[in-house]
Amino acid sequence: MEKIIDRFLRYVSIDTQSDPESESQSSSKKQFVLLEMLQDELASMSIKAELDEYGYVMASIPSNCGKEDVPPIGFIAHVDTSPDASGKNIKPQIIHDYDGNDIPLAGVPGLALKTSDFPELAEYRGQTIITTDGTTLLGADDKAGVAEIMYMAEYIMEHPEFRHGEIKIGFTPDEEIGRGVAKFDVEKFGARYAYTMDGGKIGELEYENFNAASATVRIQGRNIHPGYAKGKMLNAILIGMELNSLLPVEQRPEFTDGYEGFFHIVSFSGTVEQAEFSYIIRDHDMGLYEKRKETLRKCADFINGKYGEGTASVEIKHQYYNMKKEVEPHYHIIEKAVKAMEMEGITPVIKPIRGGTDGANLSFMGLPCPNIFAGGHNFHGKLEFVPAESMEKAAKVILNIISLFSE
């Protein structure tokens, strides 16, 4: 377990935050620091690895099982961390033999991982838990997945007696901003099936995800001196708030679960003259997904009918589709993942992702790619943590999947 902890700590020490405002691919040059490190580490294991101009590391381990009918299997993780919280100067806390009590986060007085807020902590009593110090995120999303894949690669190269088919390894940038596989060359990667190691708690296995879109609502107001504004001023901030109030409250993320979709306002900015509101729209059902987009357009129509045409405009951009219809015809890859977990004494929890992964887009690019747990909790924030034992189990699940395909 020390090996996987050491890898994880080495990777999270590098700031790899992606930048949604950047137009480049990858969106931030600092991601290349970790990508180059991974390429070098793979090369030091005598694994052929390439890093391209877009920030994709692709590596291949040749088959040693002597069978021609074993399909090449890929394992993929992303190196970037979320823009939602700082990923710079991460100072992890390592709690050995966790006692089941609240965990103070040393960097912020009074801040703690409280068992009352996160009762799932009780499941990890006696284990080694890695947390933040409360000033940054941790980066388990998805450097836990990176460490697990690298652990697998090291194990295979150190154990030539381990029989396997051809193994493909991929590390990607910019997953957190929805551009993770925008320029990923599936044919070059060469896998027939793949798995992203990008899920949450131990046991999670996912092959359904949201259909997803982003939406920008722009409000054009009319700024008049407030002393003379009666009957004339149109306050863009207030009109935007009014438009937001037309969306169903019970369909916000904080009130939904399972297969329930949502509207989520993620940012706003503006003045009396102009305002801009940003949303994400999510639903597992394609019909309901399209209805959600139409609902937002109808809200803008209502505002234009009340305040005048051109007051509100909506721009909706598609992000990704539900991978279920692309993965389900190859259900044996789910069955192998289930068996691989059971071989480690893990009870698989098959459920829809309330989000998305690179695997969703890869599945529609011709590479069926479900998602397996990486072990972390509370992603994208300062209360993120990961049990080291979950990372170790995830790495062993990868090895079991490889064995099952080579049988």
mmCIF file of C-alpha atoms in Angstrom:
data_model
loop_
_atom_site.group_PDB
_atom_site.id
_atom_site.type_symbol
_atom_site.label_atom_id
_atom_site.label_comp_id
_atom_site.label_asym_id
_atom_site.label_seq_id
_atom_site.Cartn_x
_atom_site.Cartn_y
_atom_site.Cartn_z
ATOM 1 C CA MET A 1 0.000 0.000 0.000
ATOM 2 C CA GLU A 2 2.945 2.316 0.626
ATOM 3 C CA LYS A 3 3.745 2.315 -3.100
ATOM 4 C CA ILE A 4 0.345 3.571 -4.127
ATOM 5 C CA ILE A 5 0.310 6.200 -1.361
ATOM 6 C CA ASP A 6 3.730 7.446 -2.426
ATOM 7 C CA ARG A 7 2.603 7.709 -6.045
ATOM 8 C CA PHE A 8 -0.573 9.523 -5.104
ATOM 9 C CA LEU A 9 1.231 12.040 -2.906
ATOM 10 C CA ARG A 10 3.791 12.697 -5.637
ATOM 11 C CA TYR A 11 1.084 13.374 -8.202
ATOM 12 C CA VAL A 12 -1.087 15.632 -6.033
ATOM 13 C CA SER A 13 1.940 17.793 -5.252
ATOM 14 C CA ILE A 14 1.766 19.098 -8.836
ATOM 15 C CA ASP A 15 -0.773 21.819 -9.623
ATOM 16 C CA THR A 16 -2.724 20.643 -12.682
ATOM 17 C CA GLN A 17 -5.860 22.765 -12.487
ATOM 18 C CA SER A 18 -7.571 23.127 -15.861
ATOM 19 C CA ASP A 19 -8.755 26.529 -17.097
ATOM 20 C CA PRO A 20 -12.279 26.880 -18.530
ATOM 21 C CA GLU A 21 -11.465 30.338 -19.911
ATOM 22 C CA SER A 22 -8.581 29.060 -22.030
ATOM 23 C CA GLU A 23 -9.076 28.178 -25.678
ATOM 24 C CA SER A 24 -5.932 26.064 -25.907
ATOM 25 C CA GLN A 25 -5.653 22.268 -25.766
ATOM 26 C CA SER A 26 -4.670 21.448 -23.120
ATOM 27 C CA SER A 27 -6.126 24.422 -21.313
ATOM 28 C CA SER A 28 -3.158 24.959 -18.964
ATOM 29 C CA LYS A 29 0.527 24.299 -19.558
ATOM 30 C CA LYS A 30 1.051 23.185 -15.973
ATOM 31 C CA GLN A 31 -0.804 19.954 -16.719
ATOM 32 C CA PHE A 32 2.154 18.988 -18.894
ATOM 33 C CA VAL A 33 4.395 18.857 -15.812
ATOM 34 C CA LEU A 34 2.542 15.798 -14.552
ATOM 35 C CA LEU A 35 1.984 14.375 -18.030
ATOM 36 C CA GLU A 36 5.720 14.508 -18.745
ATOM 37 C CA MET A 37 6.424 12.896 -15.373
ATOM 38 C CA LEU A 38 4.054 10.042 -16.180
ATOM 39 C CA GLN A 39 5.635 9.542 -19.588
ATOM 40 C CA ASP A 40 9.071 9.384 -17.958
ATOM 41 C CA GLU A 41 7.918 6.991 -15.246
ATOM 42 C CA LEU A 42 6.390 4.653 -17.818
ATOM 43 C CA ALA A 43 9.566 4.778 -19.885
ATOM 44 C CA SER A 44 11.594 3.920 -16.777
ATOM 45 C CA MET A 45 9.485 0.759 -16.517
ATOM 46 C CA SER A 46 10.392 -0.073 -20.144
ATOM 47 C CA ILE A 47 6.857 0.760 -21.269
ATOM 48 C CA LYS A 48 6.618 2.610 -24.562
ATOM 49 C CA ALA A 49 4.782 5.886 -23.930
ATOM 50 C CA GLU A 50 4.075 8.962 -26.039
ATOM 51 C CA LEU A 51 2.951 12.443 -25.042
ATOM 52 C CA ASP A 52 1.399 14.436 -27.871
ATOM 53 C CA GLU A 53 0.936 18.160 -28.384
ATOM 54 C CA TYR A 54 -2.608 18.092 -26.992
ATOM 55 C CA GLY A 55 -1.650 16.587 -23.643
ATOM 56 C CA TYR A 56 -2.461 12.905 -24.143
ATOM 57 C CA VAL A 57 -0.140 10.247 -22.785
ATOM 58 C CA MET A 58 -0.691 6.917 -24.529
ATOM 59 C CA ALA A 59 1.224 3.801 -23.583
ATOM 60 C CA SER A 60 1.065 0.128 -24.472
ATOM 61 C CA ILE A 61 2.151 -3.086 -22.753
ATOM 62 C CA PRO A 62 2.390 -5.991 -25.232
ATOM 63 C CA SER A 63 0.498 -9.225 -24.617
ATOM 64 C CA ASN A 64 2.372 -12.101 -23.011
ATOM 65 C CA CYS A 65 -0.427 -14.665 -22.826
ATOM 66 C CA GLY A 66 0.137 -16.263 -26.228
ATOM 67 C CA LYS A 67 -3.487 -15.894 -27.295
ATOM 68 C CA GLU A 68 -4.548 -14.027 -30.420
ATOM 69 C CA ASP A 69 -8.193 -13.554 -29.491
ATOM 70 C CA VAL A 70 -7.649 -11.433 -26.361
ATOM 71 C CA PRO A 71 -8.883 -7.889 -27.046
ATOM 72 C CA PRO A 72 -6.639 -4.912 -26.167
ATOM 73 C CA ILE A 73 -8.008 -3.363 -22.966
ATOM 74 C CA GLY A 74 -7.499 0.264 -21.969
ATOM 75 C CA PHE A 75 -7.418 2.079 -18.637
ATOM 76 C CA ILE A 76 -7.782 5.865 -18.584
ATOM 77 C CA ALA A 77 -7.552 8.631 -15.982
ATOM 78 C CA HIS A 78 -7.377 12.422 -16.180
ATOM 79 C CA VAL A 79 -4.601 14.505 -14.660
ATOM 80 C CA ASP A 80 -6.374 17.849 -14.268
ATOM 81 C CA THR A 81 -8.129 19.043 -11.136
ATOM 82 C CA SER A 82 -11.295 21.087 -10.906
ATOM 83 C CA PRO A 83 -11.333 24.888 -11.240
ATOM 84 C CA ASP A 84 -13.816 24.921 -8.340
ATOM 85 C CA ALA A 85 -11.054 25.005 -5.702
ATOM 86 C CA SER A 86 -7.325 25.655 -5.631
ATOM 87 C CA GLY A 87 -5.018 22.785 -6.546
ATOM 88 C CA LYS A 88 -1.823 24.665 -5.678
ATOM 89 C CA ASN A 89 0.452 23.813 -2.749
ATOM 90 C CA ILE A 90 -1.654 20.885 -1.622
ATOM 91 C CA LYS A 91 -0.724 19.755 1.903
ATOM 92 C CA PRO A 92 -2.262 16.326 2.457
ATOM 93 C CA GLN A 93 -2.968 14.960 5.903
ATOM 94 C CA ILE A 94 -2.449 11.221 6.417
ATOM 95 C CA ILE A 95 -4.510 9.689 9.201
ATOM 96 C CA HIS A 96 -3.332 6.181 10.021
ATOM 97 C CA ASP A 97 -5.670 3.727 11.758
ATOM 98 C CA TYR A 98 -8.596 6.169 11.587
ATOM 99 C CA ASP A 99 -10.544 6.081 14.864
ATOM 100 C CA GLY A 100 -13.965 7.022 13.497
ATOM 101 C CA ASN A 101 -14.063 10.538 14.965
ATOM 102 C CA ASP A 102 -14.160 13.974 13.331
ATOM 103 C CA ILE A 103 -10.968 14.841 11.420
ATOM 104 C CA PRO A 104 -9.699 18.413 11.981
ATOM 105 C CA LEU A 105 -8.227 20.050 8.867
ATOM 106 C CA ALA A 106 -5.100 21.738 10.146
ATOM 107 C CA GLY A 107 -4.915 24.580 7.631
ATOM 108 C CA VAL A 108 -8.202 26.220 8.666
ATOM 109 C CA PRO A 109 -8.983 26.560 12.393
ATOM 110 C CA GLY A 110 -12.375 25.066 13.204
ATOM 111 C CA LEU A 111 -12.768 23.268 9.884
ATOM 112 C CA ALA A 112 -13.170 19.492 10.068
ATOM 113 C CA LEU A 113 -14.494 16.448 8.296
ATOM 114 C CA LYS A 114 -17.417 15.822 10.637
ATOM 115 C CA THR A 115 -18.999 12.408 10.970
ATOM 116 C CA SER A 116 -22.367 14.133 11.397
ATOM 117 C CA ASP A 117 -21.992 15.625 7.915
ATOM 118 C CA PHE A 118 -20.235 12.628 6.345
ATOM 119 C CA PRO A 119 -21.474 9.446 8.059
ATOM 120 C CA GLU A 120 -19.720 7.355 5.386
ATOM 121 C CA LEU A 121 -16.486 8.023 7.293
ATOM 122 C CA ALA A 122 -17.545 5.247 9.672
ATOM 123 C CA GLU A 123 -17.012 2.731 6.868
ATOM 124 C CA TYR A 124 -13.276 3.466 6.955
ATOM 125 C CA ARG A 125 -12.566 3.029 10.651
ATOM 126 C CA GLY A 126 -9.138 1.455 11.076
ATOM 127 C CA GLN A 127 -7.990 2.454 7.608
ATOM 128 C CA THR A 128 -5.524 5.082 6.349
ATOM 129 C CA ILE A 129 -7.358 8.205 5.217
ATOM 130 C CA ILE A 130 -5.757 10.999 3.206
ATOM 131 C CA THR A 131 -7.421 14.411 3.486
ATOM 132 C CA THR A 132 -6.686 18.008 2.567
ATOM 133 C CA ASP A 133 -5.533 20.538 5.156
ATOM 134 C CA GLY A 134 -8.668 22.562 4.399
ATOM 135 C CA THR A 135 -7.023 25.174 2.162
ATOM 136 C CA THR A 136 -7.188 23.338 -1.181
ATOM 137 C CA LEU A 137 -8.822 20.369 -2.804
ATOM 138 C CA LEU A 138 -6.909 17.083 -2.598
ATOM 139 C CA GLY A 139 -6.842 15.920 -6.214
ATOM 140 C CA ALA A 140 -8.108 12.369 -5.723
ATOM 141 C CA ASP A 141 -10.296 13.278 -8.686
ATOM 142 C CA ASP A 142 -8.527 11.895 -10.580
ATOM 143 C CA LYS A 143 -4.966 11.449 -9.379
ATOM 144 C CA ALA A 144 -6.181 8.476 -7.374
ATOM 145 C CA GLY A 145 -7.083 6.906 -10.726
ATOM 146 C CA VAL A 146 -3.692 7.896 -12.151
ATOM 147 C CA ALA A 147 -1.882 6.286 -9.204
ATOM 148 C CA GLU A 148 -3.949 3.104 -9.520
ATOM 149 C CA ILE A 149 -3.178 2.695 -13.215
ATOM 150 C CA MET A 150 0.519 3.360 -12.629
ATOM 151 C CA TYR A 151 0.537 0.835 -9.776
ATOM 152 C CA MET A 152 -0.940 -1.715 -12.201
ATOM 153 C CA ALA A 153 1.707 -0.941 -14.814
ATOM 154 C CA GLU A 154 4.534 -1.276 -12.300
ATOM 155 C CA TYR A 155 3.153 -4.550 -10.960
ATOM 156 C CA ILE A 156 2.869 -6.108 -14.416
ATOM 157 C CA MET A 157 6.370 -5.104 -15.411
ATOM 158 C CA GLU A 158 7.776 -6.474 -12.150
ATOM 159 C CA HIS A 159 5.840 -9.757 -12.452
ATOM 160 C CA PRO A 160 6.405 -11.283 -15.898
ATOM 161 C CA GLU A 161 4.580 -14.409 -14.728
ATOM 162 C CA PHE A 162 1.323 -12.396 -14.670
ATOM 163 C CA ARG A 163 -0.461 -13.382 -17.885
ATOM 164 C CA HIS A 164 -2.245 -10.659 -19.808
ATOM 165 C CA GLY A 165 -3.355 -9.481 -23.209
ATOM 166 C CA GLU A 166 -2.334 -6.161 -24.715
ATOM 167 C CA ILE A 167 -2.862 -3.322 -22.246
ATOM 168 C CA LYS A 168 -3.403 0.303 -23.234
ATOM 169 C CA ILE A 169 -2.853 3.188 -20.810
ATOM 170 C CA GLY A 170 -4.190 6.699 -21.343
ATOM 171 C CA PHE A 171 -3.824 9.898 -19.341
ATOM 172 C CA THR A 172 -5.845 12.919 -20.424
ATOM 173 C CA PRO A 173 -6.062 16.658 -19.627
ATOM 174 C CA ASP A 174 -9.092 18.934 -19.203
ATOM 175 C CA GLU A 175 -11.720 16.400 -18.135
ATOM 176 C CA GLU A 176 -12.993 18.771 -15.473
ATOM 177 C CA ILE A 177 -13.910 21.410 -18.054
ATOM 178 C CA GLY A 178 -15.593 18.972 -20.453
ATOM 179 C CA ARG A 179 -12.823 18.871 -23.065
ATOM 180 C CA GLY A 180 -10.931 15.804 -21.866
ATOM 181 C CA VAL A 181 -11.110 13.780 -25.055
ATOM 182 C CA ALA A 182 -11.823 16.528 -27.585
ATOM 183 C CA LYS A 183 -8.750 15.519 -29.599
ATOM 184 C CA PHE A 184 -8.259 11.970 -28.321
ATOM 185 C CA ASP A 185 -7.348 9.590 -31.165
ATOM 186 C CA VAL A 186 -9.280 6.397 -30.408
ATOM 187 C CA GLU A 187 -7.757 4.541 -33.353
ATOM 188 C CA LYS A 188 -4.241 5.439 -32.245
ATOM 189 C CA PHE A 189 -5.002 4.403 -28.670
ATOM 190 C CA GLY A 190 -5.803 0.948 -29.986
ATOM 191 C CA ALA A 191 -8.059 -0.493 -27.281
ATOM 192 C CA ARG A 192 -11.218 -2.416 -28.098
ATOM 193 C CA TYR A 193 -12.729 -1.695 -24.689
ATOM 194 C CA ALA A 194 -11.616 0.616 -21.904
ATOM 195 C CA TYR A 195 -12.400 1.688 -18.359
ATOM 196 C CA THR A 196 -12.024 5.112 -16.808
ATOM 197 C CA MET A 197 -10.780 4.953 -13.227
ATOM 198 C CA ASP A 198 -12.680 8.071 -12.199
ATOM 199 C CA GLY A 199 -15.495 7.008 -9.891
ATOM 200 C CA GLY A 200 -16.086 7.711 -6.221
ATOM 201 C CA LYS A 201 -16.291 5.382 -3.243
ATOM 202 C CA ILE A 202 -15.174 1.780 -3.308
ATOM 203 C CA GLY A 203 -17.497 -0.518 -5.263
ATOM 204 C CA GLU A 204 -18.948 2.044 -7.661
ATOM 205 C CA LEU A 205 -19.403 0.861 -11.253
ATOM 206 C CA GLU A 206 -21.122 3.113 -13.730
ATOM 207 C CA TYR A 207 -22.167 2.861 -17.356
ATOM 208 C CA GLU A 208 -24.972 5.432 -17.362
ATOM 209 C CA ASN A 209 -24.442 9.167 -17.113
ATOM 210 C CA PHE A 210 -26.292 12.406 -17.686
ATOM 211 C CA ASN A 211 -27.013 13.932 -21.030
ATOM 212 C CA ALA A 212 -25.419 17.311 -20.484
ATOM 213 C CA ALA A 213 -25.508 20.873 -21.771
ATOM 214 C CA SER A 214 -24.257 24.252 -20.633
ATOM 215 C CA ALA A 215 -26.395 27.338 -21.000
ATOM 216 C CA THR A 216 -25.642 31.051 -20.912
ATOM 217 C CA VAL A 217 -28.496 33.489 -20.299
ATOM 218 C CA ARG A 218 -27.763 37.111 -21.176
ATOM 219 C CA ILE A 219 -29.965 39.937 -20.000
ATOM 220 C CA GLN A 220 -29.939 43.336 -21.670
ATOM 221 C CA GLY A 221 -31.172 45.967 -19.244
ATOM 222 C CA ARG A 222 -31.620 49.725 -19.485
ATOM 223 C CA ASN A 223 -29.640 51.862 -17.102
ATOM 224 C CA ILE A 224 -31.193 55.197 -16.176
ATOM 225 C CA HIS A 225 -30.028 57.507 -13.405
ATOM 226 C CA PRO A 226 -31.786 56.137 -10.304
ATOM 227 C CA GLY A 227 -33.146 59.571 -9.465
ATOM 228 C CA TYR A 228 -35.075 59.581 -12.741
ATOM 229 C CA ALA A 229 -35.582 55.858 -13.297
ATOM 230 C CA LYS A 230 -39.313 55.483 -12.650
ATOM 231 C CA GLY A 231 -40.999 53.758 -15.570
ATOM 232 C CA LYS A 232 -37.761 53.682 -17.537
ATOM 233 C CA MET A 233 -35.052 51.589 -15.856
ATOM 234 C CA LEU A 234 -34.736 47.871 -16.603
ATOM 235 C CA ASN A 235 -32.355 46.342 -14.055
ATOM 236 C CA ALA A 236 -30.643 43.409 -15.783
ATOM 237 C CA ILE A 237 -29.609 41.841 -12.470
ATOM 238 C CA LEU A 238 -33.168 41.780 -11.151
ATOM 239 C CA ILE A 239 -34.598 40.553 -14.457
ATOM 240 C CA GLY A 240 -32.070 37.730 -14.496
ATOM 241 C CA MET A 241 -33.075 36.818 -10.957
ATOM 242 C CA GLU A 242 -36.694 36.824 -12.082
ATOM 243 C CA LEU A 243 -35.889 34.482 -14.963
ATOM 244 C CA ASN A 244 -34.056 32.154 -12.584
ATOM 245 C CA SER A 245 -37.088 32.116 -10.276
ATOM 246 C CA LEU A 246 -39.207 30.733 -13.146
ATOM 247 C CA LEU A 247 -37.195 27.489 -13.102
ATOM 248 C CA PRO A 248 -38.623 24.760 -10.812
ATOM 249 C CA VAL A 249 -37.007 24.955 -7.368
ATOM 250 C CA GLU A 250 -37.371 21.213 -6.743
ATOM 251 C CA GLN A 251 -35.268 20.530 -9.841
ATOM 252 C CA ARG A 252 -32.092 22.024 -8.412
ATOM 253 C CA PRO A 253 -29.166 19.665 -7.644
ATOM 254 C CA GLU A 254 -29.626 19.956 -3.881
ATOM 255 C CA PHE A 255 -33.113 18.445 -4.187
ATOM 256 C CA THR A 256 -32.440 15.638 -6.695
ATOM 257 C CA ASP A 257 -30.912 12.173 -6.651
ATOM 258 C CA GLY A 258 -30.606 8.969 -8.679
ATOM 259 C CA TYR A 259 -31.973 9.412 -12.177
ATOM 260 C CA GLU A 260 -33.465 12.843 -11.453
ATOM 261 C CA GLY A 261 -32.098 15.634 -13.620
ATOM 262 C CA PHE A 262 -31.637 19.278 -12.720
ATOM 263 C CA PHE A 263 -31.033 22.904 -13.647
ATOM 264 C CA HIS A 264 -27.963 24.287 -11.853
ATOM 265 C CA ILE A 265 -26.941 27.922 -11.857
ATOM 266 C CA VAL A 266 -23.159 27.965 -11.539
ATOM 267 C CA SER A 267 -22.261 31.647 -11.864
ATOM 268 C CA PHE A 268 -23.631 35.125 -12.506
ATOM 269 C CA SER A 269 -22.158 38.536 -13.127
ATOM 270 C CA GLY A 270 -23.489 41.850 -14.271
ATOM 271 C CA THR A 271 -24.609 45.393 -13.825
ATOM 272 C CA VAL A 272 -27.885 47.219 -14.206
ATOM 273 C CA GLU A 273 -27.188 47.478 -17.940
ATOM 274 C CA GLN A 274 -26.140 43.878 -18.664
ATOM 275 C CA ALA A 275 -26.049 40.589 -16.778
ATOM 276 C CA GLU A 276 -25.001 37.050 -17.566
ATOM 277 C CA PHE A 277 -26.118 33.854 -15.843
ATOM 278 C CA SER A 278 -24.481 30.462 -16.473
ATOM 279 C CA TYR A 279 -26.213 27.107 -16.019
ATOM 280 C CA ILE A 280 -25.624 23.434 -16.515
ATOM 281 C CA ILE A 281 -28.542 21.234 -17.577
ATOM 282 C CA ARG A 282 -28.568 17.508 -16.820
ATOM 283 C CA ASP A 283 -30.879 14.526 -17.337
ATOM 284 C CA HIS A 284 -30.392 10.806 -17.923
ATOM 285 C CA ASP A 285 -33.501 10.601 -20.121
ATOM 286 C CA MET A 286 -33.000 12.105 -23.576
ATOM 287 C CA GLY A 287 -36.606 13.262 -23.858
ATOM 288 C CA LEU A 288 -36.503 15.014 -20.492
ATOM 289 C CA TYR A 289 -33.101 16.488 -21.377
ATOM 290 C CA GLU A 290 -34.578 18.134 -24.480
ATOM 291 C CA LYS A 291 -37.575 19.351 -22.449
ATOM 292 C CA ARG A 292 -35.240 20.980 -19.953
ATOM 293 C CA LYS A 293 -33.529 22.940 -22.691
ATOM 294 C CA GLU A 294 -36.920 24.007 -24.021
ATOM 295 C CA THR A 295 -38.033 25.066 -20.524
ATOM 296 C CA LEU A 296 -35.107 27.478 -20.268
ATOM 297 C CA ARG A 297 -35.928 28.906 -23.694
ATOM 298 C CA LYS A 298 -39.567 29.395 -22.634
ATOM 299 C CA CYS A 299 -38.426 31.291 -19.536
ATOM 300 C CA ALA A 300 -36.508 33.654 -21.808
ATOM 301 C CA ASP A 301 -39.581 33.991 -24.040
ATOM 302 C CA PHE A 302 -41.658 34.973 -21.008
ATOM 303 C CA ILE A 303 -39.122 37.629 -20.003
ATOM 304 C CA ASN A 304 -39.047 39.007 -23.566
ATOM 305 C CA GLY A 305 -42.835 39.106 -23.639
ATOM 306 C CA LYS A 306 -42.859 41.089 -20.390
ATOM 307 C CA TYR A 307 -39.942 43.463 -20.917
ATOM 308 C CA GLY A 308 -39.515 43.572 -24.682
ATOM 309 C CA GLU A 309 -37.881 41.427 -27.347
ATOM 310 C CA GLY A 310 -34.129 41.119 -26.957
ATOM 311 C CA THR A 311 -34.152 41.514 -23.184
ATOM 312 C CA ALA A 312 -33.193 37.845 -22.640
ATOM 313 C CA SER A 313 -31.221 35.533 -24.881
ATOM 314 C CA VAL A 314 -30.192 31.922 -24.301
ATOM 315 C CA GLU A 315 -27.202 30.086 -25.750
ATOM 316 C CA ILE A 316 -27.165 26.324 -25.122
ATOM 317 C CA LYS A 317 -24.141 24.148 -25.874
ATOM 318 C CA HIS A 318 -24.215 20.362 -25.812
ATOM 319 C CA GLN A 319 -21.503 18.714 -23.690
ATOM 320 C CA TYR A 320 -22.018 14.936 -23.698
ATOM 321 C CA TYR A 321 -24.617 12.167 -24.023
ATOM 322 C CA ASN A 322 -25.598 9.197 -21.846
ATOM 323 C CA MET A 323 -23.142 6.385 -22.642
ATOM 324 C CA LYS A 324 -25.640 3.627 -21.770
ATOM 325 C CA LYS A 325 -26.739 2.932 -25.317
ATOM 326 C CA GLU A 326 -23.121 2.580 -26.450
ATOM 327 C CA VAL A 327 -21.942 0.390 -23.554
ATOM 328 C CA GLU A 328 -24.942 -1.860 -22.953
ATOM 329 C CA PRO A 329 -24.486 -3.845 -26.215
ATOM 330 C CA HIS A 330 -21.084 -4.873 -24.791
ATOM 331 C CA TYR A 331 -22.399 -5.796 -21.364
ATOM 332 C CA HIS A 332 -19.715 -8.443 -20.859
ATOM 333 C CA ILE A 333 -17.295 -5.644 -19.974
ATOM 334 C CA ILE A 334 -19.595 -4.707 -17.082
ATOM 335 C CA GLU A 335 -19.833 -8.354 -16.027
ATOM 336 C CA LYS A 336 -16.050 -8.649 -15.959
ATOM 337 C CA ALA A 337 -15.753 -5.544 -13.793
ATOM 338 C CA VAL A 338 -18.369 -6.971 -11.428
ATOM 339 C CA LYS A 339 -16.470 -10.252 -11.125
ATOM 340 C CA ALA A 340 -13.158 -8.414 -10.711
ATOM 341 C CA MET A 341 -14.578 -6.557 -7.707
ATOM 342 C CA GLU A 342 -16.106 -9.677 -6.187
ATOM 343 C CA MET A 343 -12.691 -11.365 -6.423
ATOM 344 C CA GLU A 344 -11.471 -8.683 -3.984
ATOM 345 C CA GLY A 345 -14.424 -9.065 -1.644
ATOM 346 C CA ILE A 346 -16.016 -5.841 -2.903
ATOM 347 C CA THR A 347 -19.772 -5.593 -3.366
ATOM 348 C CA PRO A 348 -20.303 -3.832 -6.718
ATOM 349 C CA VAL A 349 -22.686 -0.884 -6.683
ATOM 350 C CA ILE A 350 -23.970 -0.326 -10.214
ATOM 351 C CA LYS A 351 -25.615 3.056 -10.451
ATOM 352 C CA PRO A 352 -25.889 6.026 -12.799
ATOM 353 C CA ILE A 353 -23.214 8.716 -12.675
ATOM 354 C CA ARG A 354 -24.669 12.008 -11.562
ATOM 355 C CA GLY A 355 -22.138 13.710 -13.774
ATOM 356 C CA GLY A 356 -19.986 12.672 -16.694
ATOM 357 C CA THR A 357 -16.636 11.120 -17.480
ATOM 358 C CA ASP A 358 -14.300 11.027 -20.438
ATOM 359 C CA GLY A 359 -15.741 7.558 -20.953
ATOM 360 C CA ALA A 360 -19.082 9.003 -22.016
ATOM 361 C CA ASN A 361 -17.607 10.786 -25.010
ATOM 362 C CA LEU A 362 -15.182 7.939 -25.734
ATOM 363 C CA SER A 363 -18.103 5.511 -25.874
ATOM 364 C CA PHE A 364 -19.685 7.616 -28.622
ATOM 365 C CA MET A 365 -16.308 7.748 -30.377
ATOM 366 C CA GLY A 366 -16.348 3.959 -30.729
ATOM 367 C CA LEU A 367 -14.594 2.929 -27.503
ATOM 368 C CA PRO A 368 -17.088 1.466 -24.970
ATOM 369 C CA CYS A 369 -15.805 2.834 -21.682
ATOM 370 C CA PRO A 370 -17.611 2.375 -18.347
ATOM 371 C CA ASN A 371 -16.364 3.966 -15.138
ATOM 372 C CA ILE A 372 -14.862 2.261 -12.073
ATOM 373 C CA PHE A 373 -14.344 3.661 -8.580
ATOM 374 C CA ALA A 374 -11.090 5.437 -7.781
ATOM 375 C CA GLY A 375 -11.972 5.659 -4.078
ATOM 376 C CA GLY A 376 -12.322 9.364 -3.337
ATOM 377 C CA HIS A 377 -15.082 11.371 -1.654
ATOM 378 C CA ASN A 378 -16.227 15.021 -1.700
ATOM 379 C CA PHE A 379 -14.583 15.851 -5.011
ATOM 380 C CA HIS A 380 -13.941 19.441 -6.144
ATOM 381 C CA GLY A 381 -13.687 20.913 -2.675
ATOM 382 C CA LYS A 382 -11.643 21.369 0.480
ATOM 383 C CA LEU A 383 -13.342 18.464 2.256
ATOM 384 C CA GLU A 384 -12.091 15.896 -0.255
ATOM 385 C CA PHE A 385 -10.609 12.666 1.103
ATOM 386 C CA VAL A 386 -9.588 9.205 -0.055
ATOM 387 C CA PRO A 387 -8.939 5.989 1.906
ATOM 388 C CA ALA A 388 -5.625 4.470 0.817
ATOM 389 C CA GLU A 389 -7.119 0.975 1.029
ATOM 390 C CA SER A 390 -9.720 1.959 -1.582
ATOM 391 C CA MET A 391 -6.968 2.988 -3.989
ATOM 392 C CA GLU A 392 -5.156 -0.285 -3.402
ATOM 393 C CA LYS A 393 -8.348 -2.264 -4.019
ATOM 394 C CA ALA A 394 -9.011 -0.302 -7.223
ATOM 395 C CA ALA A 395 -5.550 -1.210 -8.523
ATOM 396 C CA LYS A 396 -6.211 -4.874 -7.772
ATOM 397 C CA VAL A 397 -9.552 -4.663 -9.582
ATOM 398 C CA ILE A 398 -7.683 -3.435 -12.672
ATOM 399 C CA LEU A 399 -5.345 -6.433 -12.473
ATOM 400 C CA ASN A 400 -8.323 -8.785 -12.053
ATOM 401 C CA ILE A 401 -10.065 -7.326 -15.111
ATOM 402 C CA ILE A 402 -6.915 -7.868 -17.142
ATOM 403 C CA SER A 403 -6.719 -11.488 -15.947
ATOM 404 C CA LEU A 404 -10.371 -12.141 -16.752
ATOM 405 C CA PHE A 405 -9.977 -10.896 -20.318
ATOM 406 C CA SER A 406 -6.935 -13.119 -20.871
ATOM 407 C CA GLU A 407 -8.614 -16.339 -19.671
#
